[in-house]
Amino acid sequence: MSEAPVAPRPGSADAAGTGPDGRPDPLLIPPRARTGWRMLPARVVAMCVVELQKLRHDRTELYTRAVQPALWLLIFGETFTRLKAIPTGGTPYIDYLAPGIIAQSAMFIAIFYGIQIIWERDAGILTKLLVTPTPRAALITGKAFASGVKALIQAVVVIAIAAALGVALTWNPLRLLGVAVAVVLGSAFFSCLSMTIAGIVLTRDRLMGIGQAITMPLFFGSNALYPVALMPGWLQAVSKANPLSYQVDALRGLLLGTPHHLALDYAVLVLAAAAGIAAASSLLGRLAR
């Protein structure tokens, strides 16, 4: 009878992950798998990249979205600068308006972002994403910051138009970096607001109607077009609860050097984006049913 095979010794080099000299050999020790929170940043970035790759196939949205802010600056801004009807503390009205139009164009891109996630639900893509190890918060965060990057591209277009019209903007790199952060955070909130509404209404038609109903009140209920001091008391209260007002205040202070409250502005934008991500993540499962 043949003898049973001898089991490998526990102290062998392969089992212990050591080389002939007894020292640990990195080629024999497999890397530790990243789990939990360690995978979260990579998955957020992956989702953001997937969203942005859609622009390679169709850039029409970016071109058409640039028309409206251009009209606001060319027609509304130039006309009210001549009228001098709105007191802006010595700042030309078109200069005062430009940061508000940057915030407006970013919001208009983000506020209908929920339509896309409903389309993904209808196409079966969302169900496939939810069965992957990617946390729902990472999925929503990736989409939210992809919306922010799209809005940032739009902001560059508006800044170029404003500069061509003679608006006195800063070109300080640190201030422009702050502008980029404010645009991305504001867009992240409004895209999450849209995805939250999508998780409640569940259909594209209803979301489209609600998005159109809240877009202009959010815009006119902010300091994008006129100072808060000119508003009636009830509208001032609305403006103080509107994240768009804090985004405009940050953009105006950074681009024009007007009085601002950057610490408060960024704190509100960060908290609003975090709350939006939490709300949209909690309703994602309901949307996929």
XYZ file of N, CA, C and O in Angstrom, residues 102-103 106 144-145 147-149 151-153 155-156 159 172-190 243 246-251 254-255 262-263 265-274:
216
model
N -23.947 82.552 -12.946
C -23.142 81.322 -12.817
C -23.874 80.322 -11.933
O -23.999 79.133 -12.273
N -24.366 80.794 -10.785
C -25.093 79.906 -9.872
C -26.395 79.415 -10.503
O -26.783 78.248 -10.336
N -25.713 76.688 -13.115
C -25.351 75.439 -12.447
C -26.588 74.757 -11.863
O -26.745 73.532 -11.943
N -23.785 63.066 -7.950
C -23.890 64.460 -7.532
C -22.665 65.261 -7.949
O -22.774 66.383 -8.462
N -21.473 64.689 -7.756
C -20.266 65.435 -8.100
C -20.010 65.432 -9.604
O -19.353 66.343 -10.117
N -22.482 65.879 -11.633
C -23.307 67.046 -11.948
C -22.543 68.335 -11.653
O -22.631 69.310 -12.405
N -21.773 68.330 -10.563
C -20.972 69.502 -10.224
C -19.906 69.804 -11.261
O -19.653 70.974 -11.588
N -19.283 68.756 -11.811
C -18.266 68.969 -12.847
C -18.906 69.516 -14.121
O -18.351 70.407 -14.780
N -21.571 71.343 -14.214
C -21.881 72.743 -13.909
C -20.628 73.606 -13.946
O -20.679 74.788 -14.312
N -19.500 73.021 -13.581
C -18.243 73.763 -13.610
C -17.861 74.120 -15.040
O -17.367 75.222 -15.305
N -18.106 73.206 -15.971
C -17.859 73.507 -17.387
C -18.747 74.669 -17.830
O -18.312 75.578 -18.544
N -19.929 76.980 -15.864
C -19.449 78.187 -15.200
C -18.291 78.814 -15.972
O -18.186 80.047 -16.057
N -17.423 77.989 -16.533
C -16.307 78.511 -17.328
C -16.835 79.282 -18.537
O -16.318 80.357 -18.890
N -18.210 82.636 -17.277
C -17.114 83.533 -16.909
C -16.462 84.104 -18.168
O -16.107 85.299 -18.213
N -7.289 85.519 -9.679
C -6.450 84.904 -8.656
C -6.721 83.396 -8.624
O -7.867 82.980 -8.456
N -5.697 82.555 -8.774
C -5.935 81.099 -8.836
C -6.631 80.537 -7.602
O -7.492 79.657 -7.725
N -6.270 81.032 -6.419
C -6.897 80.519 -5.204
C -8.374 80.894 -5.146
O -9.218 80.084 -4.731
N -8.687 82.114 -5.563
C -10.093 82.526 -5.587
C -10.885 81.729 -6.624
O -12.033 81.348 -6.387
N -10.281 81.469 -7.776
C -10.961 80.669 -8.794
C -11.167 79.233 -8.317
O -12.181 78.603 -8.646
N -10.228 78.720 -7.538
C -10.403 77.389 -6.945
C -11.586 77.396 -5.979
O -12.390 76.457 -5.949
N -11.693 78.474 -5.195
C -12.842 78.603 -4.307
C -14.150 78.683 -5.065
O -15.171 78.133 -4.641
N -14.135 79.368 -6.223
C -15.321 79.428 -7.087
C -15.708 78.033 -7.547
O -16.889 77.650 -7.520
N -14.716 77.240 -7.965
C -14.986 75.879 -8.426
C -15.612 75.032 -7.318
O -16.571 74.279 -7.552
N -15.093 75.163 -6.103
C -15.635 74.394 -4.976
C -17.082 74.790 -4.694
O -17.954 73.939 -4.473
N -17.362 76.092 -4.716
C -18.730 76.559 -4.468
C -19.694 76.065 -5.532
O -20.823 75.663 -5.236
N -19.265 76.088 -6.798
C -20.122 75.613 -7.894
C -20.415 74.127 -7.742
O -21.563 73.678 -7.878
N -19.385 73.338 -7.434
C -19.564 71.886 -7.310
C -20.467 71.550 -6.125
O -21.369 70.708 -6.243
N -20.260 72.212 -4.987
C -21.084 71.922 -3.813
C -22.542 72.303 -4.046
O -23.458 71.550 -3.697
N -22.760 73.482 -4.631
C -24.138 73.889 -4.901
C -24.823 72.954 -5.870
O -25.985 72.565 -5.680
N -24.114 72.553 -6.928
C -24.699 71.631 -7.897
C -24.960 70.266 -7.282
O -25.948 69.606 -7.613
N -24.070 69.820 -6.397
C -24.274 68.535 -5.717
C -25.571 68.554 -4.920
O -26.346 67.590 -4.939
N -25.836 69.672 -4.229
C -27.080 69.757 -3.465
C -28.303 69.709 -4.365
O -29.249 68.945 -4.117
N -28.299 70.512 -5.417
C -29.498 70.590 -6.260
C -29.717 69.296 -7.050
O -30.856 68.908 -7.297
N -30.169 77.594 -0.185
C -28.725 77.390 -0.396
C -28.163 78.165 -1.580
O -26.973 78.489 -1.603
N -26.425 81.389 -0.560
C -25.083 81.249 0.003
C -24.064 80.954 -1.098
O -22.925 81.406 -1.030
N -24.482 80.225 -2.105
C -23.593 79.973 -3.229
C -23.295 81.277 -3.971
O -22.138 81.558 -4.302
N -24.332 82.088 -4.220
C -24.141 83.364 -4.916
C -23.264 84.291 -4.083
O -22.376 84.971 -4.612
N -23.490 84.336 -2.776
C -22.693 85.201 -1.904
C -21.218 84.820 -1.974
O -20.345 85.691 -2.052
N -20.931 83.517 -1.970
C -19.543 83.065 -2.068
C -18.942 83.425 -3.428
O -17.811 83.935 -3.502
N -19.691 83.189 -4.492
C -19.181 83.499 -5.830
C -18.944 84.992 -6.010
O -17.933 85.421 -6.582
N -15.833 86.067 -4.014
C -14.586 85.575 -4.582
C -14.266 86.237 -5.921
O -13.107 86.587 -6.190
N -15.264 86.399 -6.775
C -15.022 86.926 -8.120
C -14.916 88.444 -8.159
O -14.158 88.996 -8.962
N -17.676 83.958 3.739
C -17.259 82.712 3.114
C -17.369 81.512 4.049
O -17.767 80.422 3.623
N -16.994 81.691 5.301
C -17.055 80.563 6.235
C -18.487 80.048 6.369
O -18.742 78.836 6.303
N -20.942 80.620 4.194
C -21.406 80.155 2.883
C -20.979 78.712 2.634
O -21.797 77.862 2.250
N -19.706 78.424 2.860
C -19.217 77.066 2.610
C -19.792 76.062 3.608
O -20.067 74.912 3.245
N -19.978 76.493 4.843
C -20.563 75.586 5.835
C -21.977 75.181 5.431
O -22.350 73.996 5.506
N -22.773 76.157 4.981
C -24.145 75.853 4.552
C -24.131 74.943 3.329
O -24.905 73.976 3.245
N -23.244 75.212 2.367
C -23.196 74.400 1.154
C -22.769 72.964 1.450
O -23.321 72.012 0.879
N -21.802 72.791 2.339
C -21.357 71.441 2.699
C -22.474 70.679 3.415
O -22.756 69.513 3.102
N -23.119 71.336 4.374
C -24.214 70.677 5.102
C -25.381 70.365 4.174
O -25.997 69.290 4.280
N -25.691 71.283 3.259
C -26.790 71.044 2.321
C -26.473 69.869 1.402
O -27.331 69.011 1.145
N -25.235 69.796 0.903
C -24.846 68.685 0.033
C -24.896 67.361 0.787
O -25.381 66.350 0.255
N -24.403 67.347 2.041
C -24.427 66.117 2.835
C -25.855 65.670 3.117
O -26.186 64.472 3.020
